[in-house]
Each structure stands twice: as C-alpha cells, then as structure tokens.
Amino acid sequence: MTDRQHPAAPSGPAPGVPRPVRTPLRWRFGDWPLRAKVAVVLGIALLFPLLATLSSEVQKNKVVEDLGAALGARADQLCGSLDLFHRGYQSAAARLARSPVVVACCEADGPEAARLFPELRAMLDLQPMGGGDIRGAGILDLSGKVLFATEAALIGSDLSAHAWVRDALVGAPVVSDVHLAEPAVGQVPTIAYAAPVLAADGRVLGLAAYWVRASTLWELARNGNGLAGPGSFAVVLDRHGIRVADTFSEELAPRPAGELDPATVEALVAEQRFHRRTRELLAAVQPMPVPFAAARSELPDRGVFRGYAPVNGKWNYGVARRLQAVPWTVFTMLPEDSVVAAIAAIGRDRTVFACLILIVAGIVGALFSALVLRPIRSLSRATAALAAGDLGARVPGGRSDELGMLGATFNAMAGQIQAQDAALRTARDELDRRVQERTADLARTTDALRESEQSLATTLDSIGDAVIATDLEGRVVRMNPVAEAMTGWPMAHARGRPLPEVFRILNEETREPVESPVDRVLREGVVVGLANHTALLARDGRERPIADSGAPIRSAQGAIRGVVLVFRDQTEERLAEQERARSHGLQLESHRVQAASRLKSEFLANMSHELRTPLNAIIGFAQLLHDERIKPGRPEFKDALGDILSSGRHLLQLINDVLDLSKVEAGMMQFRPEPVDLSLLVAEVLGILRTLVADKGLVVDFHVDLDLVGVELDAARFKQLLYNFVSNAIKFTPESGRIQVRVLSQPDTSVFRLEVEDSGIGIAPEDLPRLFTEFQQLDAGAGKRHGGTGLGLALTKRLVEAQGGSVGVASVPGEGSTFHAMLPRRSRAGRPMPALIAPAAAGARGPHVLVVDDNDRDQAVLVRTLSDAGYTVDAAATGAQAVAMCAVRAYDAITLDMLLPDMSGMDVLAAIRAGVGHRDVPVIVVTVVTERGAVAGYAVHDLLPKPLDGDALLQSLGRAGLVPLRPGKVLVVDDDAGSRNLVSASLTRLGYGVVCAPGGAEGLAACAAETPLAVILDLLMPGMNGFQFLDRFRELAACRRVPVIVWSAKDLTPEEGERLRAGVQAVLSKDGTLHGSVVEELRALLAPARAAGAALAVGGTQAVGSGAAS
Amino acid sequence: MTGERILIVDDNRPNTRLLHFILADEGHEVRTAHDAADALAVLQEFTPRLILMDLQMPGMDGLTLTRKLKADPATRDILVIAVTAYAMKGDEDKALAAGCDGYISKPIDTQALPRLVSDCIGRSDARGSGIA
C-alpha cells in the first residue's frame, strides 16, 4: 500500500478569511464626475478648428495641382490651334510649289517667265487662302531673288539675307520666324511659309512662298483669354525667346522676353530680321513672367512654375507647352492671388464654423447637466423615503426619456410592494370565509343525496329507453317499465336472474347471438357502445331492432359494482331509414340521368356548332362559285377554293375525331398491338409536322431511352397520340421556341412514359382540369384562337385510357407545359402480330444521298428537294453524326454544309473520305461561304451557294451520274373518281407514272399490260372488290412482290385484317388518313433502306428534317 | 339598299372572308374584326350602321359584346345581327334577349343574306321615322 499523496495546500485564502475587495481603477473614465466628462468632450471639439487649418494647407497643394491641369489644357488647346494654323499654310505653300505654272516659271528665263505672270496672278487670285491673313505670295529663284510676287513692288528684290530663304533653297519646307516685311510693301510683321520648287529630276529650281500677317497669331491667342480662370493669360515665344503673340497686349511688335545673348543678336541683325530697327527692337526687352530659358530649351518642363509678371504686377502660376509645327513655346498663366484667395476663404469659413460648433456644444452641455441631474436627485430622495417605510413615496413623473423610465420603474416597484402588502391582508380574510362556507356545503350535500335517490327512481320510471342494471355476476338488479315491456319480464320476476334468461341479443343479419354487453363491460371495464344492426329476442319470441350501450357502475373509489344497460327500440327508425335510403337512391339516379342528358345535349350543341362553322364557309363559297358570283380568274376564286379546302379538311378531322371518340365510348375501338421501334414512330410523326415546325422556326429535340426495346402497341394510335401532343405544343409555342419529345423507360418495367415539353404560353392552374374535356379549347393570352377541333386532347385521353394507360399535364403559365402519357409496354388488347413482310421493291429505290446541315430549314429544303426528285435521303445535323452514318452505310452522294456546330466542313469531309467506301463519293458543298478558295485542295464535286436553287442541285447530281430511278408506274384501283384523281395528281407531281383503274377487273387488265411499281387499292368496289383483286393480283408471277397499300373506308373485321396483313404492306383507313399521307407511305415503301438511317440518330438531338426518313 | 357601313365580327377567317365578299359585292363598306377586343378597336374609328356578330369567340363572346354595345349610348344605335353556328332551340331567344336586332344561323344562305341585312336596316329606319 502506497502512501496517499498529501493534497496540495489550497492556493486561495483560508476559509473564513474575507477575500480582499478589488478596488476599481481610480482613473476609469466611467468614474469621472460629469463635469470632467463634459470638459473632455468640449476639449476634443476644440481640436476641430486646428485640424481645419492643417487641412487647408493640403487643400492648397491640391488646388495648385488642379490648376496645373487646367492651365495645361488651355496651353494644349492653344498649341493645337497654332499648329493647325502653321500646317495649313505650310501645305498651301507646298501645293503652290508643285503647281506646273510655278515650276515652268522657275525653269524659264527672265522674259519667258514674265509671260507666265498673268497666268500666275490669275491662279493666285483664284486661290484666296485665309482671306485677309495672307499678305501675298511669291516665287524666288535659286539666288533668293524674287521672280514673281503678287505685290509687284517686291519683284526683283533680293531676299537671300533671310534665313528662311536659305533654308528653303536647301530643299526643305520652312516656316519663318516673325519678321518685318520689306519696306517696299510696308513693315508689316509677317511669317513666311516657303517650299522648294523641284524639277522633274528632283533638282531645286527655286522656292514658292506665302507671306502671312503675324497679327492673326495675336487674334488666335486672344480668343482664349481668361479660359483657365479669372485673370489667366497666355504668351507665345519663338525659338529665341522673342514674344510672337500674347493674350493681353494690343501691340503687335515682336519683343524679346528676356536678355538675348550677343551671338543671337548678331545673327538676327545680319539676317535683317527687323531691317534697320533690328538691333533697337532686340534691345527693348519686355520681361515676361516666364522661365525665359524654357523657350530655348530642347523641351520645356511640363510642371507648374511660379513667376512675377510686370504685366499684371502679380505673382502667377503657369505651365509651358511646345508647338509641333515650329519650335515655339506657349505659356499659360493664372495670378496666384485668385487661387490663394479661394483657399484662404475656405480656411476662414472652417474656423468660423468650428467656433459655432463650440458655442452650441457648450449650451447643449449646460442644458444636459440640468436635465439629467435634477431627476436623479429626486429619485434618490424617493428611494430613501421607501427604505424608511413610506410605501407611498413616488418620483414625480411626466418625462419619457431614460430617466423618466427609471422613475416610472421605481414608481411601479413601489406600487407593487404596496399592492402585495394589501394582497396579503385580503388572502388572510378570504381563507377565514372559505372555511365557513365548506362547513355549510357539507350539510347541504347530505340532503341532496337523499333527494337524488328519489329523482333517479322517478327518472328511470319515466325514461323512454329500456334500462337494466345488473350486479357483477350479470344478474338483474333493476329494470325500468320500458325494459319490462321490451323483455316481457316483470321486474319482480326478473330480479336476480342471469341476463341470458331474461333476453338475448342477435346479430340481425347472421342471426348469431352476440356477446353479452355485460361481459364486455366487465372484461374491459369501460363504457361500451355496441354496434347497431342487433335485435333483442324477448321472452315471448318477439324480435325488435335495438341500439344498445352499456356502462359500468362504479363506487366512489372507482371499483366496478355492476353494469347498467340501455336499449333503444329502433323499429321506427329502421323503417324511416329504409325509406330515406330508397328515396335518396332515386334522387341520385335522377341526377345522374339529368347530368348525362345535359352532357349529351351540350355535346350535341357543341357538335352542331363545330360542324356548322366550317360548313358555313364550304356551303357559302360553294354557293357563290355555283352562282358564278365569283368567277374563275378573279383573285377571290383561288381564295374561295382555299377556304373550302381548309374548312373541308377541318370538317373531316372533326368527323374522324368524333367517330374515334364514339368508338372508344362504345368500347368498339380495336387496338392492334405489334412490336414497334419507338424512335421510328417518333421520327415519323415529327416528319409529318416538320413544315409547321419550320414555319414557326421552332427547335424540336427528341430522345428515346435506349433500353425501351420489345415494346408492343398499336402504332397508329401511338402516332395519333404523339401527333396530338406535338401539334398542340406547336400551336401554343411562340416563334423560335423549343419542343422536347422524350420517351422514357420507367422503374416499373411494365410501362413507359411519353413526354412532350414546350416553351409555350403555359396553362393557368384553374384551366388544367378542363384540358382533356371535349370542346374545351382554351383561349390563348392574345385572344388568338388556335386551329383544331377541340377534340384532340379529349380523344387522346380516351384512347390512352382504353389501352390501359393514363395522361396528364403539368404547366407553369408563361414558361411552358409538359404533357405526358403513361403507356403499357405490352398493350393488353390482342396478341402480337407478325411484322409486315419486308417489301421487295429494292430495285425501285433511287441513289442514296446524305444531307449534312445543322440548319433545320435548310435541311428540310434539301431533304424535300431530293426526296421529291426520287432520291433516297438521310439527314445529319452535326459533323459527328454524318461521320457515324457514313461508317455504317455507303452513300452515293453527300451534300455538306461548311458551317457545322461541332466540326468544320473540311474536317467532316476529310473524315468521310478516310472511311471505307467514300473515298471517291461525290460531295456537293452547299454553303453560304461561296469562294472556291474555301474548298481548295479538297476533292469536291460541286460548290452551291445558299439559299439553295433546287434545280442546280439536281443538275449537279445528274452530272455526277446519279439519276433517280423511276421505272414503272403506280396503279391506283378505286371506284371513287375523286380519290383516284387526288392520289394520281400528287404522285404525278412527284414524278411517278400513274395508271388509274375504276375497278378490280380493269386493274388486273392494267397489271397484265405492265407490271406496276406499286398498287394503291380500295376495298369496297362494285364488281370485283379489293380482296378478290388482291387474290388474283398475287397469282400473277410478276406481281407477287409488288408493294400494295390498301386505302379504304371499310372497317375491317379481325379476319379481314389478318387476310390483308398477309398480302399487303400497309393498311390505311380513309377516314383517318388524307391522300397526302398515302403518298408519303408509298414513298416510304419505295425507299425501304431509309428507316435504318433515322434510327442512327436516336438518343441524341435530331433535327426535324430527318423525320422525312420515315 | 347599298352603301351602308357594316362590321363583321367572327373569329373564323374563312367565314369573315365569305361575309366580307358577299356584302362588299353588294356595294357596302365592310370592315372585319376577329374578336371582341379587335371589334372595339375598330369601332373607335369606324361607326357602322350594322354589325354581323358571331357569338362564339375566344375572350369576350358575342353576346357579352352585344350587351356592352347596347349599354353604351355611343354604340346603342348600331344594329346587331347575330350570325352563329348555334342553331339549337333557344339560341335565337338568347341572342335577342342580349339585345341583338336579328339572328341568322350558319350555314348562311348567300343569296338571302343581303336581303336580310337590308330588311333589318329598313325596319330600323321605319321605326326611326315613326312610320311603323
């Protein structure tokens, strides 16, 4: 055993010793007297004027900086206008020197030159340059002698002393300094702009010059006086520091701005710059407030300088800038006092403002002290009084600030103390009173108990229900008179007997005795409400329906002492109930009949309306045409026919929809499930709608889940469903919107889901329930009515439900709607059918062309052009798609857009050519980029511009030796001339030959003469009908493999359907299919290999144009 | 009776073209509107003697539009003839109750229409001049 560690001595003070009180720091600000705090705050306020003074110094520097910028801008502006001035005359002089007359004048001898003078004078008079600014113009020879001048007095004088003449004769254009003109023409301050006159071989022949008055410079400078601030001015000095312009003096004489060095003076005197007065003028220095040296430096400092100006007798701030055309310097300046005065004013304002703040702060402090201290003192007095026992002590109120609230709180606290004191007294009194009351109550209760027993007996005797009380063993203790009557036992005999001896309770329906209510109450110890439909069997064997209930009788301690049972005779109620039920049933039935009849008549009224509307146009226009009120040839004629046609089509659609609807209603609709490829069906429907899509510039995507295989359904009904959904989406989607068709597999593998999502106008939530109801076309927001019969969605719903599926819609108004249908993967109707026998007319297909174009519209045009001409066409919207399609099929030709979203056209071409079988395929580039250069180096069969000329494309394919094959003719067997003509016209337009036969016998005769390419066959015909024709037709050896399309109004029995499917390639119903669809079907049959091309695109985004491949 | 100003209100384009042709052929000055809002806009600057009114239209229907026009003092005197494909029993009464001055069921008789229009205008003129 180890020694226990002795616990460490406690570090704190021993118990009992008081802990030292921590004295608060003496100089905490919070402990200062109020007076001291106010003083500190005022002291801080005093710092403001000091800071203001300091900041005005900073401000001054900033002002000087801004000033530099303003002066600089003004100087730059002046430099700009002076440069413009010089350059204008420089180029004028250069033009003069180049003019042929001047060159001729210089090249000629004296007398010859004189002959040119009139021409020169005329030319210079005709060229007034700058109005009165030009003093004159002249031409000098190589020696500096004036050959010609507009001022005649100058002709012949020698100007070779001037530096500018010497410089110009060296061969460079020159701007002279300001000098005085020759005495002969008045000593005007002048600037000469000279340019050398050159011979054709580049020799200098002389020079041409303009003399311009220097006074113009002064005017230019003066225009901007004061622009950089009040009193601002500008000075312009030449390269020697001689003032050539300023903005304040009227005097136009050039003066040096500082002392010139002797060498400069001598050079200028030699040049006779100011003639005889040169030395005198150069000595008359007029000092300028500028860094004189800056004017003669290479490049003046761009910063702000400060200098004294005798001109205004002040110190000035200024900046210097150098001209570009000549080495002159511009100085702009602003008197210092106008700047400093502004800064001083700011400082003064701040000081005054700070003093005002100080005074206001003092007054506020005094007021604050008076306002705060007085109430605190009164609070302190009241507290002392309360502590002394004066419960009525209060603080005077009336204030709403914090001190007021403190006072109010104090008052409330004092009030509470007072109230509690009073409450204590009251409670004591109340307790005394209650003790007395309880004593009196007890006496009363004893009396009440006695009365209660009495009244219970009376109640039981007079009550309308049977009441039986038992003890714990279930023996009768008490019965009221009703119970005696109901059971047939007098109370005296029944008392003490077990219940089952007195009566029994049966289930009315099963006739079985039910569990005794007493047993249940005893077992469960709770109130039991027994079920109805029980009957009580009395001693005399009478049975009556009862409602019964039981409850335990408990002692005051809660122990069960017995059971009380209550029975109500239900005979009357039961009879009344039966009566009620019967009449309610009748009422319901009558409502149902009424509702059905109302729906029927509403439907009829709507039907009547919908039928009459198109009939109005049909009959009306037909009547007008019949009466020849609209004559052929008038523009209305074609419009009228168009309206009749469109109204007629609308009517047909309506009738078809109604017939379908009634078939579904009657359960007569027959579904023919067959294994289908969903992607092909979707592509087919989108193909039918592609014109509508293209017209509105919509984008349609579709996606089919890859695992959706082995689906069996009625293809025609699925197409009808999809057609209704998509055409609905097209109607309600604004231009360049987007529609997405999705066919999705579901977790429940027995179904799949079709979704059509649009980016249209959406549907308000309150309209959703009406959507699938007959004749409930919703209004579009713009009040525009959309075409359609108002039956499409209702029909769709019925059709889908009849196949064991469901439809629904979700929508966000303004964003779009999503319609969906949930369909069984194996339709329940009928057994799967054998697939159509493969058509054998392979020889009939045209050359196979792949169209590659990402633009829906262009693609649709290409596909339509080519397929109409008889080619077999596949389409791809992206380069990758095109390359993939080429990998599985050998195409006879390819049309290629150069601008594809994913790859360049050239890359696509290269990839295709690299593949097997396409090394030499003719590729026709169809693109907006039409330069041949764009396809240089690539083997391209042809290059066609967009927008596409269809004939050019067909001719190009013809040149490649790809001519569509159209051997043989299509035989149309139909007794209805209208149907024959319609189909025949459409086929002829597509380039097919057509043979028509009005009956089976004639049809067979035609086949004997020439084997048809395909047959379109009606079934109901007088004489030999379609079935008979078919049997005989297939017996002909040559016709065994010719495709046949049945197009008939006959409703087929299952046997007939079976019979036809064995022998024909397609069965189309006349009441569901327009002749255009029959032609489409025929074209599809004659180009069998195309279907696979469309299947390639499944799973990705596919442009609608490729729907044509169906 | 020719040269009257007539407004056709119908949302079905072939039908407006049909009525327009017949009436314009008779020498009337004809305007068309394709729904109630359109019609009210046309009425701002074109006061017709008579309106041929389709009853079933998207948005405000023809009966409501008629009631509106008949309640407005500015348009109360314009004659309104209902031209409708509602040709069941009671439809005519409904149209007249709404304030229509006449009722023609579709399909219309192109030969009788001009006569019906001039009869309606004639009756109204007779009432206006106190002869009837």
CSV table of N, CA, C and O in Angstrom, one decimal, chain A residues 317-364:
chain,number,residue,atom,x,y,z
A,317,TYR,N,1.0,81.6,-61.4
A,317,TYR,CA,1.3,80.2,-61.6
A,317,TYR,C,1.2,79.9,-63.1
A,317,TYR,O,0.3,80.6,-63.8
A,318,GLY,N,2.0,79.1,-63.7
A,318,GLY,CA,1.9,78.9,-65.1
A,318,GLY,C,2.5,77.5,-65.6
A,318,GLY,O,3.1,76.8,-64.8
A,319,VAL,N,2.2,77.2,-66.8
A,319,VAL,CA,2.8,76.0,-67.4
A,319,VAL,C,3.3,76.3,-68.8
A,319,VAL,O,2.8,77.3,-69.4
A,320,ALA,N,4.2,75.5,-69.4
A,320,ALA,CA,4.8,75.7,-70.7
A,320,ALA,C,4.5,74.5,-71.6
A,320,ALA,O,4.5,73.4,-71.1
A,321,ARG,N,4.2,74.8,-72.9
A,321,ARG,CA,4.0,73.7,-73.8
A,321,ARG,C,4.6,74.0,-75.1
A,321,ARG,O,4.6,75.2,-75.5
A,322,ARG,N,5.2,73.0,-75.8
A,322,ARG,CA,5.9,73.3,-77.1
A,322,ARG,C,5.0,72.9,-78.3
A,322,ARG,O,4.3,71.9,-78.2
A,323,LEU,N,5.0,73.8,-79.3
A,323,LEU,CA,4.2,73.5,-80.6
A,323,LEU,C,4.9,72.4,-81.3
A,323,LEU,O,6.1,72.1,-81.1
A,324,GLN,N,4.2,71.8,-82.2
A,324,GLN,CA,4.8,70.7,-83.0
A,324,GLN,C,5.3,71.2,-84.3
A,324,GLN,O,6.3,70.7,-84.8
A,325,ALA,N,4.6,72.2,-85.0
A,325,ALA,CA,5.0,72.6,-86.3
A,325,ALA,C,6.3,73.4,-86.3
A,325,ALA,O,7.1,73.3,-87.2
A,326,VAL,N,6.5,74.3,-85.3
A,326,VAL,CA,7.6,75.1,-85.2
A,326,VAL,C,8.1,75.1,-83.7
A,326,VAL,O,7.3,74.8,-82.8
A,327,PRO,N,9.4,75.4,-83.5
A,327,PRO,CA,9.9,75.3,-82.1
A,327,PRO,C,9.5,76.5,-81.3
A,327,PRO,O,10.3,77.2,-80.7
A,328,TRP,N,8.2,76.8,-81.2
A,328,TRP,CA,7.7,77.9,-80.4
A,328,TRP,C,7.1,77.3,-79.1
A,328,TRP,O,6.7,76.2,-79.0
A,329,THR,N,7.0,78.1,-78.0
A,329,THR,CA,6.6,77.7,-76.8
A,329,THR,C,5.4,78.5,-76.3
A,329,THR,O,5.4,79.7,-76.4
A,330,VAL,N,4.4,77.8,-75.8
A,330,VAL,CA,3.2,78.5,-75.3
A,330,VAL,C,3.2,78.5,-73.8
A,330,VAL,O,3.5,77.4,-73.2
A,331,PHE,N,3.0,79.6,-73.1
A,331,PHE,CA,2.9,79.7,-71.7
A,331,PHE,C,1.6,80.2,-71.3
A,331,PHE,O,1.1,81.2,-71.8
A,332,THR,N,0.9,79.4,-70.4
A,332,THR,CA,-0.4,79.9,-69.9
A,332,THR,C,-0.3,80.1,-68.4
A,332,THR,O,0.4,79.4,-67.7
A,333,MET,N,-0.9,81.3,-67.9
A,333,MET,CA,-0.6,81.6,-66.5
A,333,MET,C,-1.9,82.1,-65.9
A,333,MET,O,-2.8,82.6,-66.5
A,334,LEU,N,-1.9,82.0,-64.5
A,334,LEU,CA,-3.0,82.5,-63.7
A,334,LEU,C,-2.5,83.2,-62.5
A,334,LEU,O,-1.6,82.7,-61.9
A,335,PRO,N,-3.0,84.4,-62.2
A,335,PRO,CA,-2.5,85.1,-61.0
A,335,PRO,C,-2.6,84.3,-59.7
A,335,PRO,O,-3.7,83.6,-59.5
A,336,GLU,N,-1.6,84.3,-58.9
A,336,GLU,CA,-1.6,83.5,-57.7
A,336,GLU,C,-2.7,83.9,-56.7
A,336,GLU,O,-3.3,83.1,-56.1
A,337,ASP,N,-3.0,85.2,-56.7
A,337,ASP,CA,-3.9,85.7,-55.7
A,337,ASP,C,-5.3,85.1,-55.9
A,337,ASP,O,-6.0,84.8,-54.9
A,338,SER,N,-5.7,84.9,-57.1
A,338,SER,CA,-7.1,84.4,-57.3
A,338,SER,C,-7.2,83.0,-56.8
A,338,SER,O,-8.3,82.5,-56.4
A,339,VAL,N,-6.0,82.3,-56.8
A,339,VAL,CA,-6.1,80.9,-56.2
A,339,VAL,C,-6.0,80.9,-54.7
A,339,VAL,O,-6.8,80.3,-54.0
A,340,VAL,N,-5.0,81.8,-54.2
A,340,VAL,CA,-4.8,81.8,-52.8
A,340,VAL,C,-6.0,82.3,-52.1
A,340,VAL,O,-6.4,81.9,-51.0
A,341,ALA,N,-6.7,83.4,-52.7
A,341,ALA,CA,-7.9,84.0,-52.0
A,341,ALA,C,-8.9,82.9,-51.8
A,341,ALA,O,-9.5,82.8,-50.7
A,342,ALA,N,-9.1,82.0,-52.8
A,342,ALA,CA,-10.1,81.0,-52.6
A,342,ALA,C,-9.8,80.1,-51.5
A,342,ALA,O,-10.6,79.7,-50.7
A,343,ILE,N,-8.5,79.7,-51.4
A,343,ILE,CA,-8.0,78.8,-50.3
A,343,ILE,C,-8.2,79.4,-49.0
A,343,ILE,O,-8.7,78.8,-48.0
A,344,ALA,N,-7.8,80.7,-48.9
A,344,ALA,CA,-7.9,81.4,-47.6
A,344,ALA,C,-9.4,81.5,-47.2
A,344,ALA,O,-9.7,81.3,-46.0
A,345,ALA,N,-10.3,81.7,-48.1
A,345,ALA,CA,-11.7,81.8,-47.8
A,345,ALA,C,-12.2,80.5,-47.2
A,345,ALA,O,-12.9,80.5,-46.2
A,346,ILE,N,-11.7,79.4,-47.7
A,346,ILE,CA,-12.1,78.1,-47.2
A,346,ILE,C,-11.7,78.0,-45.8
A,346,ILE,O,-12.5,77.6,-44.9
A,347,GLY,N,-10.4,78.3,-45.5
A,347,GLY,CA,-9.9,78.2,-44.1
A,347,GLY,C,-10.7,79.1,-43.1
A,347,GLY,O,-11.0,78.6,-42.1
A,348,ARG,N,-11.0,80.3,-43.6
A,348,ARG,CA,-11.8,81.3,-42.7
A,348,ARG,C,-13.1,80.6,-42.4
A,348,ARG,O,-13.5,80.6,-41.2
A,349,ASP,N,-13.8,80.1,-43.4
A,349,ASP,CA,-15.1,79.5,-43.2
A,349,ASP,C,-15.1,78.4,-42.2
A,349,ASP,O,-15.9,78.3,-41.3
A,350,ARG,N,-14.0,77.6,-42.2
A,350,ARG,CA,-13.9,76.5,-41.3
A,350,ARG,C,-13.7,76.9,-39.9
A,350,ARG,O,-14.3,76.4,-39.0
A,351,THR,N,-12.9,78.0,-39.7
A,351,THR,CA,-12.7,78.5,-38.3
A,351,THR,C,-14.0,79.0,-37.7
A,351,THR,O,-14.3,78.6,-36.6
A,352,VAL,N,-14.7,79.8,-38.5
A,352,VAL,CA,-16.0,80.3,-38.0
A,352,VAL,C,-16.9,79.2,-37.7
A,352,VAL,O,-17.5,79.1,-36.6
A,353,PHE,N,-17.0,78.2,-38.5
A,353,PHE,CA,-17.9,77.0,-38.3
A,353,PHE,C,-17.5,76.3,-37.0
A,353,PHE,O,-18.4,75.9,-36.2
A,354,ALA,N,-16.2,76.1,-36.8
A,354,ALA,CA,-15.7,75.4,-35.6
A,354,ALA,C,-16.1,76.1,-34.4
A,354,ALA,O,-16.5,75.5,-33.4
A,355,CYS,N,-16.0,77.5,-34.4
A,355,CYS,CA,-16.3,78.3,-33.2
A,355,CYS,C,-17.8,78.1,-32.9
A,355,CYS,O,-18.2,78.0,-31.8
A,356,LEU,N,-18.6,78.1,-34.0
A,356,LEU,CA,-20.1,78.0,-33.8
A,356,LEU,C,-20.4,76.6,-33.1
A,356,LEU,O,-21.1,76.5,-32.2
A,357,ILE,N,-19.7,75.6,-33.6
A,357,ILE,CA,-19.9,74.3,-33.0
A,357,ILE,C,-19.6,74.3,-31.5
A,357,ILE,O,-20.3,73.8,-30.7
A,358,LEU,N,-18.5,75.0,-31.2
A,358,LEU,CA,-18.0,75.1,-29.8
A,358,LEU,C,-19.1,75.7,-28.9
A,358,LEU,O,-19.4,75.2,-27.9
A,359,ILE,N,-19.7,76.8,-29.4
A,359,ILE,CA,-20.7,77.5,-28.6
A,359,ILE,C,-21.9,76.6,-28.4
A,359,ILE,O,-22.4,76.5,-27.3
A,360,VAL,N,-22.3,76.0,-29.5
A,360,VAL,CA,-23.5,75.2,-29.4
A,360,VAL,C,-23.2,74.0,-28.5
A,360,VAL,O,-24.1,73.7,-27.6
A,361,ALA,N,-22.0,73.5,-28.5
A,361,ALA,CA,-21.7,72.3,-27.7
A,361,ALA,C,-21.8,72.8,-26.2
A,361,ALA,O,-22.3,72.0,-25.3
A,362,GLY,N,-21.3,74.0,-25.9
A,362,GLY,CA,-21.3,74.5,-24.5
A,362,GLY,C,-22.7,74.6,-24.0
A,362,GLY,O,-23.1,74.1,-22.9
A,363,ILE,N,-23.6,75.2,-24.8
A,363,ILE,CA,-25.0,75.3,-24.4
A,363,ILE,C,-25.7,74.0,-24.2
A,363,ILE,O,-26.3,73.7,-23.2
A,364,VAL,N,-25.4,73.0,-25.1
A,364,VAL,CA,-26.0,71.7,-25.0
A,364,VAL,C,-25.5,71.0,-23.7
A,364,VAL,O,-26.3,70.5,-23.0
